[in-house]
Amino acid sequence: MGYSPNRGIKKPAPQLLNKGYWLEELGFLTGQPVTVNIEQGRLIIQAEGNV
């Protein structure tokens, strides 16, 4: 978990950044839509259909 550059903001927003070819190996392609579900402290990210 990280924070975007705060540029003077007292409480920056949390952010997640995932990148790498390992995502492609899991079926996530550049430009492909994803679905994000939230469950008790978990984010579940699923690739949707074909690009």
mmCIF file with all atom_site columns, N, CA and C in Angstrom, residues 1-43:
data_model
loop_
_atom_site.group_PDB
_atom_site.id
_atom_site.type_symbol
_atom_site.label_atom_id
_atom_site.label_alt_id
_atom_site.label_comp_id
_atom_site.label_asym_id
_atom_site.label_entity_id
_atom_site.label_seq_id
_atom_site.pdbx_PDB_ins_code
_atom_site.Cartn_x
_atom_site.Cartn_y
_atom_site.Cartn_z
_atom_site.occupancy
_atom_site.B_iso_or_equiv
_atom_site.pdbx_formal_charge
_atom_site.auth_seq_id
_atom_site.auth_comp_id
_atom_site.auth_asym_id
_atom_site.auth_atom_id
_atom_site.pdbx_PDB_model_num
ATOM 1   N N  . MET A 1 1  ? 0.863   -1.155  0.000   1.00 0.00 ? 1  MET A N  1
ATOM 2   C CA . MET A 1 1  ? 0.000   0.000   0.000   1.00 0.00 ? 1  MET A CA 1
ATOM 3   C C  . MET A 1 1  ? 0.904   1.210   0.000   1.00 0.00 ? 1  MET A C  1
ATOM 4   N N  . GLY A 1 2  ? 0.579   2.161   -0.813  1.00 0.00 ? 2  GLY A N  1
ATOM 5   C CA . GLY A 1 2  ? 1.396   3.363   -0.904  1.00 0.00 ? 2  GLY A CA 1
ATOM 6   C C  . GLY A 1 2  ? 0.517   4.597   -0.923  1.00 0.00 ? 2  GLY A C  1
ATOM 7   N N  . TYR A 1 3  ? 1.150   5.704   -1.172  1.00 0.00 ? 3  TYR A N  1
ATOM 8   C CA . TYR A 1 3  ? 0.450   6.978   -1.253  1.00 0.00 ? 3  TYR A CA 1
ATOM 9   C C  . TYR A 1 3  ? 0.927   7.708   -2.489  1.00 0.00 ? 3  TYR A C  1
ATOM 10  N N  . SER A 1 4  ? -0.007  8.419   -3.147  1.00 0.00 ? 4  SER A N  1
ATOM 11  C CA . SER A 1 4  ? 0.403   9.236   -4.275  1.00 0.00 ? 4  SER A CA 1
ATOM 12  C C  . SER A 1 4  ? 1.159   10.448  -3.729  1.00 0.00 ? 4  SER A C  1
ATOM 13  N N  . PRO A 1 5  ? 2.002   11.074  -4.548  1.00 0.00 ? 5  PRO A N  1
ATOM 14  C CA . PRO A 1 5  ? 2.723   12.252  -4.058  1.00 0.00 ? 5  PRO A CA 1
ATOM 15  C C  . PRO A 1 5  ? 1.740   13.247  -3.443  1.00 0.00 ? 5  PRO A C  1
ATOM 16  N N  . ASN A 1 6  ? 2.058   13.753  -2.257  1.00 0.00 ? 6  ASN A N  1
ATOM 17  C CA . ASN A 1 6  ? 1.053   14.537  -1.534  1.00 0.00 ? 6  ASN A CA 1
ATOM 18  C C  . ASN A 1 6  ? 0.913   15.979  -1.997  1.00 0.00 ? 6  ASN A C  1
ATOM 19  N N  . ARG A 1 7  ? 1.884   16.529  -2.679  1.00 0.00 ? 7  ARG A N  1
ATOM 20  C CA . ARG A 1 7  ? 1.796   17.902  -3.213  1.00 0.00 ? 7  ARG A CA 1
ATOM 21  C C  . ARG A 1 7  ? 1.178   18.858  -2.196  1.00 0.00 ? 7  ARG A C  1
ATOM 22  N N  . GLY A 1 8  ? 1.575   18.719  -0.931  1.00 0.00 ? 8  GLY A N  1
ATOM 23  C CA . GLY A 1 8  ? 1.093   19.624  0.107   1.00 0.00 ? 8  GLY A CA 1
ATOM 24  C C  . GLY A 1 8  ? -0.206  19.200  0.767   1.00 0.00 ? 8  GLY A C  1
ATOM 25  N N  . ILE A 1 9  ? -0.830  18.137  0.282   1.00 0.00 ? 9  ILE A N  1
ATOM 26  C CA . ILE A 1 9  ? -2.076  17.657  0.893   1.00 0.00 ? 9  ILE A CA 1
ATOM 27  C C  . ILE A 1 9  ? -1.720  16.971  2.204   1.00 0.00 ? 9  ILE A C  1
ATOM 28  N N  . LYS A 1 10 ? -2.435  17.316  3.278   1.00 0.00 ? 10 LYS A N  1
ATOM 29  C CA . LYS A 1 10 ? -2.103  16.786  4.592   1.00 0.00 ? 10 LYS A CA 1
ATOM 30  C C  . LYS A 1 10 ? -2.339  15.283  4.716   1.00 0.00 ? 10 LYS A C  1
ATOM 31  N N  . LYS A 1 11 ? -3.367  14.779  4.072   1.00 0.00 ? 11 LYS A N  1
ATOM 32  C CA . LYS A 1 11 ? -3.669  13.343  4.165   1.00 0.00 ? 11 LYS A CA 1
ATOM 33  C C  . LYS A 1 11 ? -3.831  12.785  2.747   1.00 0.00 ? 11 LYS A C  1
ATOM 34  N N  . PRO A 1 12 ? -2.741  12.310  2.132   1.00 0.00 ? 12 PRO A N  1
ATOM 35  C CA . PRO A 1 12 ? -2.841  11.790  0.763   1.00 0.00 ? 12 PRO A CA 1
ATOM 36  C C  . PRO A 1 12 ? -3.676  10.512  0.710   1.00 0.00 ? 12 PRO A C  1
ATOM 37  N N  . ALA A 1 13 ? -4.283  10.268  -0.433  1.00 0.00 ? 13 ALA A N  1
ATOM 38  C CA . ALA A 1 13 ? -5.127  9.084   -0.625  1.00 0.00 ? 13 ALA A CA 1
ATOM 39  C C  . ALA A 1 13 ? -4.278  7.836   -0.819  1.00 0.00 ? 13 ALA A C  1
ATOM 40  N N  . PRO A 1 14 ? -4.659  6.714   -0.205  1.00 0.00 ? 14 PRO A N  1
ATOM 41  C CA . PRO A 1 14 ? -3.939  5.458   -0.431  1.00 0.00 ? 14 PRO A CA 1
ATOM 42  C C  . PRO A 1 14 ? -4.115  5.004   -1.884  1.00 0.00 ? 14 PRO A C  1
ATOM 43  N N  . GLN A 1 15 ? -3.131  4.273   -2.391  1.00 0.00 ? 15 GLN A N  1
ATOM 44  C CA . GLN A 1 15 ? -3.236  3.749   -3.749  1.00 0.00 ? 15 GLN A CA 1
ATOM 45  C C  . GLN A 1 15 ? -2.507  2.424   -3.857  1.00 0.00 ? 15 GLN A C  1
ATOM 46  N N  . LEU A 1 16 ? -2.938  1.625   -4.817  1.00 0.00 ? 16 LEU A N  1
ATOM 47  C CA . LEU A 1 16 ? -2.258  0.378   -5.164  1.00 0.00 ? 16 LEU A CA 1
ATOM 48  C C  . LEU A 1 16 ? -1.839  0.474   -6.620  1.00 0.00 ? 16 LEU A C  1
ATOM 49  N N  . LEU A 1 17 ? -0.636  0.042   -6.933  1.00 0.00 ? 17 LEU A N  1
ATOM 50  C CA . LEU A 1 17 ? -0.152  0.030   -8.306  1.00 0.00 ? 17 LEU A CA 1
ATOM 51  C C  . LEU A 1 17 ? 0.381   -1.367  -8.590  1.00 0.00 ? 17 LEU A C  1
ATOM 52  N N  . ASN A 1 18 ? -0.226  -2.025  -9.546  1.00 0.00 ? 18 ASN A N  1
ATOM 53  C CA . ASN A 1 18 ? 0.219   -3.356  -9.959  1.00 0.00 ? 18 ASN A CA 1
ATOM 54  C C  . ASN A 1 18 ? 0.625   -3.277  -11.416 1.00 0.00 ? 18 ASN A C  1
ATOM 55  N N  . LYS A 1 19 ? 1.859   -3.653  -11.702 1.00 0.00 ? 19 LYS A N  1
ATOM 56  C CA . LYS A 1 19 ? 2.280   -3.710  -13.089 1.00 0.00 ? 19 LYS A CA 1
ATOM 57  C C  . LYS A 1 19 ? 3.381   -4.740  -13.232 1.00 0.00 ? 19 LYS A C  1
ATOM 58  N N  . GLY A 1 20 ? 3.452   -5.296  -14.414 1.00 0.00 ? 20 GLY A N  1
ATOM 59  C CA . GLY A 1 20 ? 4.472   -6.296  -14.699 1.00 0.00 ? 20 GLY A CA 1
ATOM 60  C C  . GLY A 1 20 ? 3.895   -7.366  -15.610 1.00 0.00 ? 20 GLY A C  1
ATOM 61  N N  . TYR A 1 21 ? 4.809   -8.068  -16.263 1.00 0.00 ? 21 TYR A N  1
ATOM 62  C CA . TYR A 1 21 ? 4.374   -9.096  -17.206 1.00 0.00 ? 21 TYR A CA 1
ATOM 63  C C  . TYR A 1 21 ? 3.700   -10.272 -16.510 1.00 0.00 ? 21 TYR A C  1
ATOM 64  N N  . TRP A 1 22 ? 3.882   -10.392 -15.196 1.00 0.00 ? 22 TRP A N  1
ATOM 65  C CA . TRP A 1 22 ? 3.223   -11.458 -14.450 1.00 0.00 ? 22 TRP A CA 1
ATOM 66  C C  . TRP A 1 22 ? 1.703   -11.296 -14.532 1.00 0.00 ? 22 TRP A C  1
ATOM 67  N N  . LEU A 1 23 ? 1.204   -10.050 -14.686 1.00 0.00 ? 23 LEU A N  1
ATOM 68  C CA . LEU A 1 23 ? -0.240  -9.840  -14.836 1.00 0.00 ? 23 LEU A CA 1
ATOM 69  C C  . LEU A 1 23 ? -0.740  -10.459 -16.142 1.00 0.00 ? 23 LEU A C  1
ATOM 70  N N  . GLU A 1 24 ? 0.044   -10.297 -17.204 1.00 0.00 ? 24 GLU A N  1
ATOM 71  C CA . GLU A 1 24 ? -0.309  -10.901 -18.484 1.00 0.00 ? 24 GLU A CA 1
ATOM 72  C C  . GLU A 1 24 ? -0.353  -12.426 -18.366 1.00 0.00 ? 24 GLU A C  1
ATOM 73  N N  . GLU A 1 25 ? 0.577   -12.977 -17.623 1.00 0.00 ? 25 GLU A N  1
ATOM 74  C CA . GLU A 1 25 ? 0.603   -14.429 -17.413 1.00 0.00 ? 25 GLU A CA 1
ATOM 75  C C  . GLU A 1 25 ? -0.647  -14.918 -16.683 1.00 0.00 ? 25 GLU A C  1
ATOM 76  N N  . LEU A 1 26 ? -1.262  -14.019 -15.913 1.00 0.00 ? 26 LEU A N  1
ATOM 77  C CA . LEU A 1 26 ? -2.492  -14.361 -15.190 1.00 0.00 ? 26 LEU A CA 1
ATOM 78  C C  . LEU A 1 26 ? -3.758  -14.033 -15.984 1.00 0.00 ? 26 LEU A C  1
ATOM 79  N N  . GLY A 1 27 ? -3.592  -13.518 -17.220 1.00 0.00 ? 27 GLY A N  1
ATOM 80  C CA . GLY A 1 27 ? -4.747  -13.243 -18.069 1.00 0.00 ? 27 GLY A CA 1
ATOM 81  C C  . GLY A 1 27 ? -5.190  -11.797 -18.110 1.00 0.00 ? 27 GLY A C  1
ATOM 82  N N  . PHE A 1 28 ? -4.403  -10.883 -17.528 1.00 0.00 ? 28 PHE A N  1
ATOM 83  C CA . PHE A 1 28 ? -4.727  -9.460  -17.567 1.00 0.00 ? 28 PHE A CA 1
ATOM 84  C C  . PHE A 1 28 ? -3.932  -8.815  -18.693 1.00 0.00 ? 28 PHE A C  1
ATOM 85  N N  . LEU A 1 29 ? -4.646  -8.249  -19.674 1.00 0.00 ? 29 LEU A N  1
ATOM 86  C CA . LEU A 1 29 ? -3.994  -7.644  -20.833 1.00 0.00 ? 29 LEU A CA 1
ATOM 87  C C  . LEU A 1 29 ? -4.178  -6.135  -20.809 1.00 0.00 ? 29 LEU A C  1
ATOM 88  N N  . THR A 1 30 ? -3.238  -5.414  -21.399 1.00 0.00 ? 30 THR A N  1
ATOM 89  C CA . THR A 1 30 ? -3.322  -3.958  -21.471 1.00 0.00 ? 30 THR A CA 1
ATOM 90  C C  . THR A 1 30 ? -4.621  -3.557  -22.163 1.00 0.00 ? 30 THR A C  1
ATOM 91  N N  . GLY A 1 31 ? -5.374  -2.651  -21.554 1.00 0.00 ? 31 GLY A N  1
ATOM 92  C CA . GLY A 1 31 ? -6.624  -2.158  -22.114 1.00 0.00 ? 31 GLY A CA 1
ATOM 93  C C  . GLY A 1 31 ? -7.838  -3.020  -21.809 1.00 0.00 ? 31 GLY A C  1
ATOM 94  N N  . GLN A 1 32 ? -7.636  -4.139  -21.171 1.00 0.00 ? 32 GLN A N  1
ATOM 95  C CA . GLN A 1 32 ? -8.726  -5.062  -20.877 1.00 0.00 ? 32 GLN A CA 1
ATOM 96  C C  . GLN A 1 32 ? -9.531  -4.572  -19.673 1.00 0.00 ? 32 GLN A C  1
ATOM 97  N N  . PRO A 1 33 ? -10.850 -4.581  -19.767 1.00 0.00 ? 33 PRO A N  1
ATOM 98  C CA . PRO A 1 33 ? -11.665 -4.209  -18.610 1.00 0.00 ? 33 PRO A CA 1
ATOM 99  C C  . PRO A 1 33 ? -11.505 -5.225  -17.475 1.00 0.00 ? 33 PRO A C  1
ATOM 100 N N  . VAL A 1 34 ? -11.653 -4.750  -16.265 1.00 0.00 ? 34 VAL A N  1
ATOM 101 C CA . VAL A 1 34 ? -11.594 -5.614  -15.093 1.00 0.00 ? 34 VAL A CA 1
ATOM 102 C C  . VAL A 1 34 ? -12.802 -5.330  -14.207 1.00 0.00 ? 34 VAL A C  1
ATOM 103 N N  . THR A 1 35 ? -13.128 -6.274  -13.357 1.00 0.00 ? 35 THR A N  1
ATOM 104 C CA . THR A 1 35 ? -14.150 -6.107  -12.334 1.00 0.00 ? 35 THR A CA 1
ATOM 105 C C  . THR A 1 35 ? -13.440 -6.159  -10.984 1.00 0.00 ? 35 THR A C  1
ATOM 106 N N  . VAL A 1 36 ? -13.785 -5.223  -10.099 1.00 0.00 ? 36 VAL A N  1
ATOM 107 C CA . VAL A 1 36 ? -13.205 -5.205  -8.763  1.00 0.00 ? 36 VAL A CA 1
ATOM 108 C C  . VAL A 1 36 ? -14.335 -5.397  -7.755  1.00 0.00 ? 36 VAL A C  1
ATOM 109 N N  . ASN A 1 37 ? -14.219 -6.426  -6.933  1.00 0.00 ? 37 ASN A N  1
ATOM 110 C CA . ASN A 1 37 ? -15.184 -6.681  -5.867  1.00 0.00 ? 37 ASN A CA 1
ATOM 111 C C  . ASN A 1 37 ? -14.507 -6.463  -4.523  1.00 0.00 ? 37 ASN A C  1
ATOM 112 N N  . ILE A 1 38 ? -15.279 -5.984  -3.569  1.00 0.00 ? 38 ILE A N  1
ATOM 113 C CA . ILE A 1 38 ? -14.763 -5.705  -2.235  1.00 0.00 ? 38 ILE A CA 1
ATOM 114 C C  . ILE A 1 38 ? -15.435 -6.646  -1.244  1.00 0.00 ? 38 ILE A C  1
ATOM 115 N N  . GLU A 1 39 ? -14.621 -7.345  -0.459  1.00 0.00 ? 39 GLU A N  1
ATOM 116 C CA . GLU A 1 39 ? -15.118 -8.258  0.564   1.00 0.00 ? 39 GLU A CA 1
ATOM 117 C C  . GLU A 1 39 ? -14.251 -8.142  1.801   1.00 0.00 ? 39 GLU A C  1
ATOM 118 N N  . GLN A 1 40 ? -14.796 -7.796  2.917   1.00 0.00 ? 40 GLN A N  1
ATOM 119 C CA . GLN A 1 40 ? -14.124 -7.759  4.215   1.00 0.00 ? 40 GLN A CA 1
ATOM 120 C C  . GLN A 1 40 ? -12.602 -7.653  4.153   1.00 0.00 ? 40 GLN A C  1
ATOM 121 N N  . GLY A 1 41 ? -12.105 -6.494  3.763   1.00 0.00 ? 41 GLY A N  1
ATOM 122 C CA . GLY A 1 41 ? -10.671 -6.266  3.735   1.00 0.00 ? 41 GLY A CA 1
ATOM 123 C C  . GLY A 1 41 ? -9.950  -6.844  2.540   1.00 0.00 ? 41 GLY A C  1
ATOM 124 N N  . ARG A 1 42 ? -10.691 -7.282  1.523   1.00 0.00 ? 42 ARG A N  1
ATOM 125 C CA . ARG A 1 42 ? -10.077 -7.853  0.317   1.00 0.00 ? 42 ARG A CA 1
ATOM 126 C C  . ARG A 1 42 ? -10.581 -7.131  -0.918  1.00 0.00 ? 42 ARG A C  1
ATOM 127 N N  . LEU A 1 43 ? -9.696  -6.963  -1.875  1.00 0.00 ? 43 LEU A N  1
ATOM 128 C CA . LEU A 1 43 ? -10.071 -6.522  -3.216  1.00 0.00 ? 43 LEU A CA 1
ATOM 129 C C  . LEU A 1 43 ? -9.870  -7.718  -4.129  1.00 0.00 ? 43 LEU A C  1
#
